[in-house]
Amino acid sequence: MSLTIESVACWLVDIPTIRPHKLSMATMGCQTLTIIRMTCAQGVIGWGEATTIGGLSYGSESPEAIKSAIECYLAPLLCGKTFNGVAALADVMNASVKGNTFAKSALETAFLDAQGKVLGLPVSDLLGGALTERLPVLWTLASGDTEKDIEEGKRLLAEGRHNTFKLKIGARALEVDIRHALAIKSALGGDVSIRVDVNQAWDLTTAIKGMTQLQDGGIDLVEQPTPQWDRQALITLSQRFAVPILADESVATSHDGYALASNGFSGAFALKIAKAGGPVQALKLAHVAQAAGIGLYGGTMLEGTLGSVASLHAWSTINMQWGTEMFGPLLLKDDIVVRPLDFSDGQVTLPQGPGLGIEIDADKLNFYARK
Ligand code: MUC
Ligand code: MG
């Protein structure tokens, strides 16, 4: 189904978080969603989101840079052109714009939303078809305080909202972080899966020390312990330890996945639509992983409902051995959609209906948009 892109509007939307969210490189008190609206000549509108974490402390595109890349470079390339699908859309964007995968992801998402609406199909159908309508979702304990994290974890277990937790470590000394992780593991109980995300904070020597203790303490998964550039460290750790490694910052595109897999990495890849340049691009990485026998995990950049749903449509079409972490909307005090997602029993429901299956609340968008 061909669509002619008429215009693209873009907003920076600032929404406070329910509590400080402490990662190794930044503490978030507010999340900035970059939201786009794509208007097509066929009378349909598509919505997309590109969201990063902590300004420029996590990735190389800031919210402001994403907006500027869309408004000054990508939208002018696309407006007035007709596309029969996202392959042609990606070709045009990639021919003239290097990198900027977050910005491209918002545009790919909006195009898929518009196409799905015109065809009367959910985005998951455009991506191969959903295997499931309920996807597992963990929660990240990252208040920065061990006792508060234990309290929060116990409350969420009692409410039945989540049964798996990820801990953010790496900001403090190794011994402090290990004590923190093992205290939470023992407080929440042996049946509860606990994973850690180090967000690149350790060198290889520290990682070997840390992983030995985390493995002995029953931690189930260690995410990105070493720097993004150090592929060899991830490969070495994955071969040396029984506790699996989840590659996140080191694996953005299918090319990164191929480089890791072909050099002996085992473990799992965190897929994120923003890292890859959109839902379709992220699935290319998934297919490399599947070919190499590497596990999959549905990752988040702590997007709001729009970006999380775009990811869920993609994740629903593949078997996610390690589940997902699409809890971003629950970390925000508010959102810009009419109907929130249904999170319960450690799972989230994929919205039904054409396109992404969500409705934007124009008043809220206007209220939270940066003026
Ligand atoms: C990351 O690195 O995985 C995902 C969950 C969370 O709390 O932070 C993000 C980023
Ligand atoms: Mg991570």
mmCIF file of C-alpha atoms and ligand atoms in Angstrom:
data_model
loop_
_atom_site.group_PDB
_atom_site.id
_atom_site.type_symbol
_atom_site.label_atom_id
_atom_site.label_comp_id
_atom_site.label_asym_id
_atom_site.label_seq_id
_atom_site.Cartn_x
_atom_site.Cartn_y
_atom_site.Cartn_z
ATOM 1 C CA MET A 1 0.000 0.000 0.000
ATOM 2 C CA SER A 2 1.742 3.181 -1.171
ATOM 3 C CA LEU A 3 1.612 6.338 0.922
ATOM 4 C CA THR A 4 2.726 9.846 0.032
ATOM 5 C CA ILE A 5 4.239 11.693 2.983
ATOM 6 C CA GLU A 6 2.932 15.248 3.140
ATOM 7 C CA SER A 7 4.379 16.598 6.371
ATOM 8 C CA VAL A 8 6.091 15.577 9.610
ATOM 9 C CA ALA A 9 5.569 17.490 12.882
ATOM 10 C CA CYS A 10 7.812 16.929 15.891
ATOM 11 C CA TRP A 11 7.576 17.709 19.632
ATOM 12 C CA LEU A 12 9.804 17.261 22.684
ATOM 13 C CA VAL A 13 7.562 16.002 25.461
ATOM 14 C CA ASP A 14 8.902 16.196 29.045
ATOM 15 C CA ILE A 15 7.230 13.894 31.575
ATOM 16 C CA PRO A 16 8.449 13.438 35.182
ATOM 17 C CA THR A 17 9.316 9.932 36.412
ATOM 18 C CA ILE A 18 7.520 8.368 39.419
ATOM 19 C CA ARG A 19 10.851 8.260 41.313
ATOM 20 C CA PRO A 20 14.502 8.946 40.509
ATOM 21 C CA HIS A 21 15.815 6.199 38.173
ATOM 22 C CA LYS A 22 19.543 5.678 38.787
ATOM 23 C CA LEU A 23 21.737 4.179 36.064
ATOM 24 C CA SER A 24 25.537 3.949 36.049
ATOM 25 C CA MET A 25 25.818 7.090 33.895
ATOM 26 C CA ALA A 26 22.836 9.244 34.923
ATOM 27 C CA THR A 27 19.944 9.618 37.338
ATOM 28 C CA MET A 28 16.651 10.413 35.625
ATOM 29 C CA GLY A 29 13.910 12.538 37.208
ATOM 30 C CA CYS A 30 12.191 13.281 33.938
ATOM 31 C CA GLN A 31 11.979 11.578 30.547
ATOM 32 C CA THR A 32 11.912 13.428 27.241
ATOM 33 C CA LEU A 33 9.907 11.722 24.500
ATOM 34 C CA THR A 34 10.502 12.919 20.950
ATOM 35 C CA ILE A 35 7.101 12.463 19.306
ATOM 36 C CA ILE A 36 6.349 12.760 15.605
ATOM 37 C CA ARG A 37 3.148 12.976 13.582
ATOM 38 C CA MET A 38 3.399 11.971 9.914
ATOM 39 C CA THR A 39 0.560 13.208 7.693
ATOM 40 C CA CYS A 40 0.026 11.339 4.434
ATOM 41 C CA ALA A 41 -1.787 12.532 1.302
ATOM 42 C CA GLN A 42 -4.107 9.481 1.494
ATOM 43 C CA GLY A 43 -5.765 11.100 4.542
ATOM 44 C CA VAL A 44 -4.046 9.033 7.213
ATOM 45 C CA ILE A 45 -1.804 10.037 10.117
ATOM 46 C CA GLY A 46 0.983 7.930 11.618
ATOM 47 C CA TRP A 47 2.661 8.487 14.987
ATOM 48 C CA GLY A 48 6.230 7.673 16.044
ATOM 49 C CA GLU A 49 8.503 8.128 19.065
ATOM 50 C CA ALA A 50 12.266 8.358 19.526
ATOM 51 C CA THR A 51 13.401 8.445 23.121
ATOM 52 C CA THR A 52 16.818 8.281 24.717
ATOM 53 C CA ILE A 53 18.037 8.248 28.332
ATOM 54 C CA GLY A 54 19.771 11.017 30.275
ATOM 55 C CA GLY A 55 20.351 13.569 27.510
ATOM 56 C CA LEU A 56 23.669 12.637 25.901
ATOM 57 C CA SER A 57 24.909 10.428 28.734
ATOM 58 C CA TYR A 58 23.567 7.143 27.294
ATOM 59 C CA GLY A 59 23.644 7.479 23.517
ATOM 60 C CA SER A 60 25.024 9.834 20.905
ATOM 61 C CA GLU A 61 21.664 11.398 19.910
ATOM 62 C CA SER A 62 20.105 13.871 22.359
ATOM 63 C CA PRO A 63 16.338 14.559 22.244
ATOM 64 C CA GLU A 64 17.086 17.985 20.765
ATOM 65 C CA ALA A 65 19.406 16.472 18.129
ATOM 66 C CA ILE A 66 16.775 13.866 17.207
ATOM 67 C CA LYS A 67 14.214 16.642 16.651
ATOM 68 C CA SER A 68 16.667 18.664 14.620
ATOM 69 C CA ALA A 69 17.722 15.650 12.480
ATOM 70 C CA ILE A 70 14.061 14.978 11.713
ATOM 71 C CA GLU A 71 13.081 18.594 11.007
ATOM 72 C CA CYS A 72 16.192 19.750 9.127
ATOM 73 C CA TYR A 73 17.294 16.597 7.280
ATOM 74 C CA LEU A 74 15.012 13.555 7.319
ATOM 75 C CA ALA A 75 11.549 15.090 6.894
ATOM 76 C CA PRO A 76 12.650 17.261 3.912
ATOM 77 C CA LEU A 77 14.009 14.075 2.252
ATOM 78 C CA LEU A 78 10.714 12.224 2.697
ATOM 79 C CA CYS A 79 8.036 14.873 2.225
ATOM 80 C CA GLY A 80 6.400 14.835 -1.206
ATOM 81 C CA LYS A 81 7.651 11.279 -1.907
ATOM 82 C CA THR A 82 5.571 8.109 -2.247
ATOM 83 C CA PHE A 83 6.701 4.873 -0.574
ATOM 84 C CA ASN A 84 5.245 1.395 -0.918
ATOM 85 C CA GLY A 85 6.830 0.270 2.354
ATOM 86 C CA VAL A 86 9.577 0.772 4.918
ATOM 87 C CA ALA A 87 12.315 -0.815 2.756
ATOM 88 C CA ALA A 88 12.135 2.107 0.325
ATOM 89 C CA LEU A 89 11.748 4.573 3.214
ATOM 90 C CA ALA A 90 14.940 3.235 4.859
ATOM 91 C CA ASP A 91 16.812 3.323 1.533
ATOM 92 C CA VAL A 92 16.039 7.008 1.035
ATOM 93 C CA MET A 93 16.944 7.904 4.641
ATOM 94 C CA ASN A 94 20.170 5.858 4.660
ATOM 95 C CA ALA A 95 21.343 7.213 1.298
ATOM 96 C CA SER A 96 21.574 10.753 2.691
ATOM 97 C CA VAL A 97 21.766 10.479 6.496
ATOM 98 C CA LYS A 98 24.433 8.485 8.360
ATOM 99 C CA GLY A 99 23.575 7.012 11.769
ATOM 100 C CA ASN A 100 20.789 8.873 13.598
ATOM 101 C CA THR A 101 18.971 5.605 14.200
ATOM 102 C CA PHE A 102 16.727 7.076 16.913
ATOM 103 C CA ALA A 103 15.348 9.688 14.507
ATOM 104 C CA LYS A 104 14.956 7.070 11.752
ATOM 105 C CA SER A 105 13.165 4.745 14.172
ATOM 106 C CA ALA A 106 10.464 7.358 14.876
ATOM 107 C CA LEU A 107 9.890 7.817 11.133
ATOM 108 C CA GLU A 108 9.809 4.086 10.372
ATOM 109 C CA THR A 109 7.326 3.634 13.238
ATOM 110 C CA ALA A 110 5.067 6.442 12.002
ATOM 111 C CA PHE A 111 5.067 5.039 8.468
ATOM 112 C CA LEU A 112 4.122 1.560 9.743
ATOM 113 C CA ASP A 113 1.349 3.080 11.901
ATOM 114 C CA ALA A 114 -0.056 4.942 8.877
ATOM 115 C CA GLN A 115 0.211 1.900 6.599
ATOM 116 C CA GLY A 116 -1.496 -0.345 9.144
ATOM 117 C CA LYS A 117 -4.345 2.156 9.566
ATOM 118 C CA VAL A 118 -4.948 2.373 5.800
ATOM 119 C CA LEU A 119 -4.845 -1.411 5.407
ATOM 120 C CA GLY A 120 -6.910 -2.048 8.546
ATOM 121 C CA LEU A 121 -4.109 -4.239 9.969
ATOM 122 C CA PRO A 122 -2.096 -4.102 13.202
ATOM 123 C CA VAL A 123 1.589 -3.246 12.727
ATOM 124 C CA SER A 124 2.488 -6.755 13.929
ATOM 125 C CA ASP A 125 0.742 -8.142 10.818
ATOM 126 C CA LEU A 126 2.988 -5.977 8.635
ATOM 127 C CA LEU A 127 5.996 -7.472 10.444
ATOM 128 C CA GLY A 128 5.091 -11.125 9.999
ATOM 129 C CA GLY A 129 2.184 -11.558 12.418
ATOM 130 C CA ALA A 130 2.035 -11.769 16.212
ATOM 131 C CA LEU A 131 2.891 -15.130 17.789
ATOM 132 C CA THR A 132 1.364 -13.928 21.064
ATOM 133 C CA GLU A 133 -0.791 -11.083 22.380
ATOM 134 C CA ARG A 134 0.717 -11.128 25.899
ATOM 135 C CA LEU A 135 4.430 -10.493 26.387
ATOM 136 C CA PRO A 136 6.462 -10.904 29.587
ATOM 137 C CA VAL A 137 7.659 -7.627 31.150
ATOM 138 C CA LEU A 138 10.171 -7.236 33.959
ATOM 139 C CA TRP A 139 10.624 -4.171 36.177
ATOM 140 C CA THR A 140 13.855 -2.319 36.910
ATOM 141 C CA LEU A 141 14.666 -1.572 40.553
ATOM 142 C CA ALA A 142 16.867 1.516 40.364
ATOM 143 C CA SER A 143 16.002 3.924 43.170
ATOM 144 C CA GLY A 144 19.668 4.023 44.180
ATOM 145 C CA ASP A 145 18.877 2.613 47.637
ATOM 146 C CA THR A 146 18.929 -1.114 48.533
ATOM 147 C CA GLU A 147 16.148 -0.974 51.139
ATOM 148 C CA LYS A 148 13.838 1.071 48.903
ATOM 149 C CA ASP A 149 14.460 -1.363 46.015
ATOM 150 C CA ILE A 150 13.604 -4.334 48.239
ATOM 151 C CA GLU A 151 10.405 -2.613 49.382
ATOM 152 C CA GLU A 152 9.458 -1.774 45.792
ATOM 153 C CA GLY A 153 10.219 -5.317 44.580
ATOM 154 C CA LYS A 154 8.164 -6.905 47.382
ATOM 155 C CA ARG A 155 5.231 -4.594 46.665
ATOM 156 C CA LEU A 156 5.245 -5.386 42.930
ATOM 157 C CA LEU A 157 5.491 -9.128 43.645
ATOM 158 C CA ALA A 158 2.571 -8.900 46.083
ATOM 159 C CA GLU A 159 0.524 -6.955 43.516
ATOM 160 C CA GLY A 160 1.410 -9.628 40.926
ATOM 161 C CA ARG A 161 2.518 -6.958 38.482
ATOM 162 C CA HIS A 162 6.047 -8.328 37.885
ATOM 163 C CA ASN A 163 7.938 -11.497 38.777
ATOM 164 C CA THR A 164 11.334 -10.667 37.275
ATOM 165 C CA PHE A 165 13.588 -7.720 38.129
ATOM 166 C CA LYS A 166 16.586 -5.989 36.640
ATOM 167 C CA LEU A 167 18.942 -4.012 38.875
ATOM 168 C CA LYS A 168 20.990 -1.077 37.676
ATOM 169 C CA ILE A 169 24.533 -1.275 38.997
ATOM 170 C CA GLY A 170 27.937 0.101 38.039
ATOM 171 C CA ALA A 171 27.777 3.601 39.583
ATOM 172 C CA ARG A 172 29.311 2.533 42.892
ATOM 173 C CA ALA A 173 32.333 0.522 44.034
ATOM 174 C CA LEU A 174 32.214 -3.143 43.018
ATOM 175 C CA GLU A 175 31.802 -4.495 46.564
ATOM 176 C CA VAL A 176 28.915 -2.081 47.240
ATOM 177 C CA ASP A 177 27.168 -3.095 44.012
ATOM 178 C CA ILE A 178 27.600 -6.812 44.680
ATOM 179 C CA ARG A 179 26.261 -6.433 48.238
ATOM 180 C CA HIS A 180 23.293 -4.487 46.835
ATOM 181 C CA ALA A 181 22.465 -7.107 44.173
ATOM 182 C CA LEU A 182 22.825 -10.103 46.485
ATOM 183 C CA ALA A 183 20.795 -8.441 49.271
ATOM 184 C CA ILE A 184 17.917 -7.915 46.827
ATOM 185 C CA LYS A 185 18.235 -11.460 45.470
ATOM 186 C CA SER A 186 18.028 -12.953 48.954
ATOM 187 C CA ALA A 187 15.204 -10.622 50.091
ATOM 188 C CA LEU A 188 12.961 -11.308 47.070
ATOM 189 C CA GLY A 189 13.433 -15.079 47.160
ATOM 190 C CA GLY A 190 15.020 -17.842 45.136
ATOM 191 C CA ASP A 191 12.130 -18.160 42.653
ATOM 192 C CA VAL A 192 12.371 -14.553 41.521
ATOM 193 C CA SER A 193 14.638 -13.985 38.543
ATOM 194 C CA ILE A 194 17.115 -11.156 39.194
ATOM 195 C CA ARG A 195 19.301 -9.729 36.446
ATOM 196 C CA VAL A 196 21.784 -6.835 36.555
ATOM 197 C CA ASP A 197 22.631 -4.145 34.012
ATOM 198 C CA VAL A 198 26.085 -2.613 34.464
ATOM 199 C CA ASN A 199 25.722 -0.183 31.528
ATOM 200 C CA GLN A 200 29.413 -0.509 30.509
ATOM 201 C CA ALA A 201 30.845 0.565 33.877
ATOM 202 C CA TRP A 202 33.444 -2.206 34.379
ATOM 203 C CA ASP A 203 36.706 -3.070 32.660
ATOM 204 C CA LEU A 204 37.378 -6.744 31.918
ATOM 205 C CA THR A 205 39.281 -7.378 35.177
ATOM 206 C CA THR A 206 36.491 -5.868 37.289
ATOM 207 C CA ALA A 207 33.897 -7.764 35.271
ATOM 208 C CA ILE A 208 35.611 -11.117 35.920
ATOM 209 C CA LYS A 209 35.651 -10.385 39.656
ATOM 210 C CA GLY A 210 32.066 -9.100 39.660
ATOM 211 C CA MET A 211 30.611 -11.871 37.524
ATOM 212 C CA THR A 212 32.193 -14.569 39.696
ATOM 213 C CA GLN A 213 30.305 -13.214 42.715
ATOM 214 C CA LEU A 214 27.075 -12.523 40.837
ATOM 215 C CA GLN A 215 27.110 -16.048 39.401
ATOM 216 C CA ASP A 216 27.729 -17.589 42.842
ATOM 217 C CA GLY A 217 24.892 -15.441 44.254
ATOM 218 C CA GLY A 218 22.335 -16.769 41.754
ATOM 219 C CA ILE A 219 21.982 -13.735 39.462
ATOM 220 C CA ASP A 220 20.441 -14.952 36.180
ATOM 221 C CA LEU A 221 21.793 -12.555 33.567
ATOM 222 C CA VAL A 222 24.509 -9.880 33.386
ATOM 223 C CA GLU A 223 23.848 -7.073 30.912
ATOM 224 C CA GLN A 224 26.584 -5.057 29.184
ATOM 225 C CA PRO A 225 29.217 -5.232 31.955
ATOM 226 C CA THR A 226 32.017 -3.751 29.794
ATOM 227 C CA PRO A 227 32.339 -0.761 27.422
ATOM 228 C CA GLN A 228 30.390 -0.624 24.180
ATOM 229 C CA TRP A 229 33.560 -0.671 22.066
ATOM 230 C CA ASP A 230 35.022 -3.760 23.762
ATOM 231 C CA ARG A 231 33.377 -6.566 21.803
ATOM 232 C CA GLN A 232 36.188 -8.938 22.730
ATOM 233 C CA ALA A 233 35.453 -8.513 26.452
ATOM 234 C CA LEU A 234 31.832 -9.594 25.919
ATOM 235 C CA ILE A 235 32.985 -12.615 23.920
ATOM 236 C CA THR A 236 35.571 -13.585 26.580
ATOM 237 C CA LEU A 237 33.046 -13.239 29.431
ATOM 238 C CA SER A 238 30.363 -15.165 27.553
ATOM 239 C CA GLN A 239 32.782 -18.063 27.060
ATOM 240 C CA ARG A 240 34.158 -18.001 30.600
ATOM 241 C CA PHE A 241 30.982 -17.841 32.724
ATOM 242 C CA ALA A 242 27.886 -20.004 32.980
ATOM 243 C CA VAL A 243 25.756 -16.966 33.857
ATOM 244 C CA PRO A 244 24.748 -15.574 30.455
ATOM 245 C CA ILE A 245 25.783 -12.168 29.125
ATOM 246 C CA LEU A 246 23.188 -9.857 27.575
ATOM 247 C CA ALA A 247 24.784 -7.531 25.002
ATOM 248 C CA ASP A 248 23.014 -4.161 24.896
ATOM 249 C CA GLU A 249 25.003 -1.036 23.964
ATOM 250 C CA SER A 250 27.472 -3.199 21.943
ATOM 251 C CA VAL A 251 24.785 -4.560 19.652
ATOM 252 C CA ALA A 252 22.658 -2.004 17.827
ATOM 253 C CA THR A 253 22.294 -3.305 14.285
ATOM 254 C CA SER A 254 22.417 -6.611 12.416
ATOM 255 C CA HIS A 255 26.055 -5.836 11.524
ATOM 256 C CA ASP A 256 27.026 -5.620 15.226
ATOM 257 C CA GLY A 257 25.160 -8.846 15.860
ATOM 258 C CA TYR A 258 26.968 -10.619 13.067
ATOM 259 C CA ALA A 259 30.375 -9.396 14.307
ATOM 260 C CA LEU A 260 29.697 -10.673 17.837
ATOM 261 C CA ALA A 261 28.163 -13.981 16.741
ATOM 262 C CA SER A 262 30.824 -14.810 14.188
ATOM 263 C CA ASN A 263 33.574 -14.170 16.747
ATOM 264 C CA GLY A 264 32.210 -16.633 19.296
ATOM 265 C CA PHE A 265 29.791 -14.631 21.469
ATOM 266 C CA SER A 266 27.133 -16.708 23.166
ATOM 267 C CA GLY A 267 24.338 -15.396 25.392
ATOM 268 C CA ALA A 268 21.663 -12.949 24.324
ATOM 269 C CA PHE A 269 21.076 -9.683 22.459
ATOM 270 C CA ALA A 270 18.904 -6.805 23.723
ATOM 271 C CA LEU A 271 16.885 -5.583 20.748
ATOM 272 C CA LYS A 272 15.841 -1.925 20.751
ATOM 273 C CA ILE A 273 14.040 -0.241 17.884
ATOM 274 C CA ALA A 274 15.909 3.028 18.554
ATOM 275 C CA LYS A 275 19.362 1.410 18.343
ATOM 276 C CA ALA A 276 18.562 -0.281 15.033
ATOM 277 C CA GLY A 277 16.575 2.467 13.270
ATOM 278 C CA GLY A 278 13.038 1.125 13.659
ATOM 279 C CA PRO A 279 10.990 -2.028 14.283
ATOM 280 C CA VAL A 280 11.874 -3.612 10.921
ATOM 281 C CA GLN A 281 15.591 -2.848 11.347
ATOM 282 C CA ALA A 282 15.570 -4.336 14.866
ATOM 283 C CA LEU A 283 14.065 -7.547 13.489
ATOM 284 C CA LYS A 284 17.038 -7.853 11.100
ATOM 285 C CA LEU A 285 19.259 -8.138 14.191
ATOM 286 C CA ALA A 286 16.828 -10.676 15.645
ATOM 287 C CA HIS A 287 17.203 -12.823 12.544
ATOM 288 C CA VAL A 288 21.015 -12.770 12.774
ATOM 289 C CA ALA A 289 20.706 -13.866 16.414
ATOM 290 C CA GLN A 290 18.288 -16.648 15.513
ATOM 291 C CA ALA A 291 20.650 -17.890 12.792
ATOM 292 C CA ALA A 292 23.533 -17.936 15.291
ATOM 293 C CA GLY A 293 21.610 -19.543 18.178
ATOM 294 C CA ILE A 294 21.816 -16.396 20.312
ATOM 295 C CA GLY A 295 18.898 -15.623 22.659
ATOM 296 C CA LEU A 296 16.694 -12.534 22.367
ATOM 297 C CA TYR A 297 15.422 -9.902 24.783
ATOM 298 C CA GLY A 298 13.040 -7.013 24.074
ATOM 299 C CA GLY A 299 14.843 -3.897 25.297
ATOM 300 C CA THR A 300 13.638 -0.378 26.057
ATOM 301 C CA MET A 301 15.044 3.135 26.012
ATOM 302 C CA LEU A 302 12.349 3.892 28.611
ATOM 303 C CA GLU A 303 9.953 5.098 25.959
ATOM 304 C CA GLY A 304 6.371 6.117 26.697
ATOM 305 C CA THR A 305 3.413 4.072 25.455
ATOM 306 C CA LEU A 306 3.878 4.998 21.787
ATOM 307 C CA GLY A 307 7.494 3.795 21.488
ATOM 308 C CA SER A 308 6.857 0.822 23.769
ATOM 309 C CA VAL A 309 3.922 -0.348 21.645
ATOM 310 C CA ALA A 310 5.945 0.039 18.432
ATOM 311 C CA SER A 311 8.539 -2.275 20.018
ATOM 312 C CA LEU A 312 5.901 -4.722 21.268
ATOM 313 C CA HIS A 313 4.500 -5.162 17.757
ATOM 314 C CA ALA A 314 7.971 -6.215 16.596
ATOM 315 C CA TRP A 315 8.747 -8.378 19.661
ATOM 316 C CA SER A 316 5.386 -10.173 19.334
ATOM 317 C CA THR A 317 6.512 -11.680 16.016
ATOM 318 C CA ILE A 318 9.541 -13.520 17.456
ATOM 319 C CA ASN A 319 10.291 -15.855 20.295
ATOM 320 C CA MET A 320 11.876 -13.768 23.086
ATOM 321 C CA GLN A 321 13.733 -16.322 25.216
ATOM 322 C CA TRP A 322 14.583 -13.675 27.824
ATOM 323 C CA GLY A 323 11.278 -11.786 27.769
ATOM 324 C CA THR A 324 11.043 -8.011 27.572
ATOM 325 C CA GLU A 325 11.445 -4.877 29.674
ATOM 326 C CA MET A 326 8.770 -2.720 28.015
ATOM 327 C CA PHE A 327 7.766 -1.090 31.304
ATOM 328 C CA GLY A 328 8.695 2.486 30.274
ATOM 329 C CA PRO A 329 5.116 3.854 30.571
ATOM 330 C CA LEU A 330 4.965 2.653 34.199
ATOM 331 C CA LEU A 331 8.026 4.730 35.102
ATOM 332 C CA LEU A 332 6.331 7.935 33.906
ATOM 333 C CA LYS A 333 3.868 9.945 35.985
ATOM 334 C CA ASP A 334 1.668 10.484 32.930
ATOM 335 C CA ASP A 335 1.555 9.793 29.186
ATOM 336 C CA ILE A 336 0.104 11.205 25.982
ATOM 337 C CA VAL A 337 -2.231 8.348 25.034
ATOM 338 C CA VAL A 338 -5.970 8.007 25.641
ATOM 339 C CA ARG A 339 -5.840 4.380 26.889
ATOM 340 C CA PRO A 340 -2.892 3.124 28.943
ATOM 341 C CA LEU A 341 -1.432 -0.332 28.308
ATOM 342 C CA ASP A 342 -2.669 -3.293 30.348
ATOM 343 C CA PHE A 343 0.172 -4.543 32.585
ATOM 344 C CA SER A 344 -0.661 -7.508 34.829
ATOM 345 C CA ASP A 345 0.688 -10.916 35.928
ATOM 346 C CA GLY A 346 4.200 -10.032 34.737
ATOM 347 C CA GLN A 347 2.893 -9.382 31.227
ATOM 348 C CA VAL A 348 1.627 -6.640 28.938
ATOM 349 C CA THR A 349 -1.106 -6.946 26.315
ATOM 350 C CA LEU A 350 -0.329 -5.988 22.733
ATOM 351 C CA PRO A 351 -2.949 -3.424 21.641
ATOM 352 C CA GLN A 352 -5.281 -4.628 18.911
ATOM 353 C CA GLY A 353 -6.695 -2.543 16.090
ATOM 354 C CA PRO A 354 -5.195 -1.023 12.958
ATOM 355 C CA GLY A 355 -1.688 0.471 13.010
ATOM 356 C CA LEU A 356 -0.088 0.658 16.437
ATOM 357 C CA GLY A 357 -3.570 0.394 17.999
ATOM 358 C CA ILE A 358 -3.194 3.474 20.205
ATOM 359 C CA GLU A 359 -4.836 6.891 20.277
ATOM 360 C CA ILE A 360 -2.907 10.069 21.065
ATOM 361 C CA ASP A 361 -4.414 12.475 23.607
ATOM 362 C CA ALA A 362 -3.942 15.836 21.884
ATOM 363 C CA ASP A 363 -4.543 17.842 25.089
ATOM 364 C CA LYS A 364 -1.873 15.948 26.979
ATOM 365 C CA LEU A 365 0.555 16.201 24.081
ATOM 366 C CA ASN A 366 -0.017 19.936 24.074
ATOM 367 C CA PHE A 367 0.297 20.160 27.873
ATOM 368 C CA TYR A 368 3.621 18.297 28.133
ATOM 369 C CA ALA A 369 5.194 19.531 24.872
ATOM 370 C CA ARG A 370 8.190 21.815 25.418
ATOM 371 C CA LYS A 371 7.199 25.356 24.398
HETATM 372 C C1 MUC B 1 19.278 -0.089 29.426
HETATM 373 O O1 MUC B 1 20.467 0.065 29.320
HETATM 374 O O2 MUC B 1 18.911 -1.234 29.340
HETATM 375 C C2 MUC B 1 16.348 -0.280 30.236
HETATM 376 C C3 MUC B 1 15.741 -0.445 31.430
HETATM 377 C C4 MUC B 1 16.199 0.556 32.269
HETATM 378 O O3 MUC B 1 15.901 0.735 33.451
HETATM 379 O O4 MUC B 1 17.091 1.315 31.616
HETATM 380 C C5 MUC B 1 17.088 0.941 30.269
HETATM 381 C C6 MUC B 1 18.366 1.088 29.572
HETATM 382 MG MG MG B 2 20.926 -2.052 29.123
#
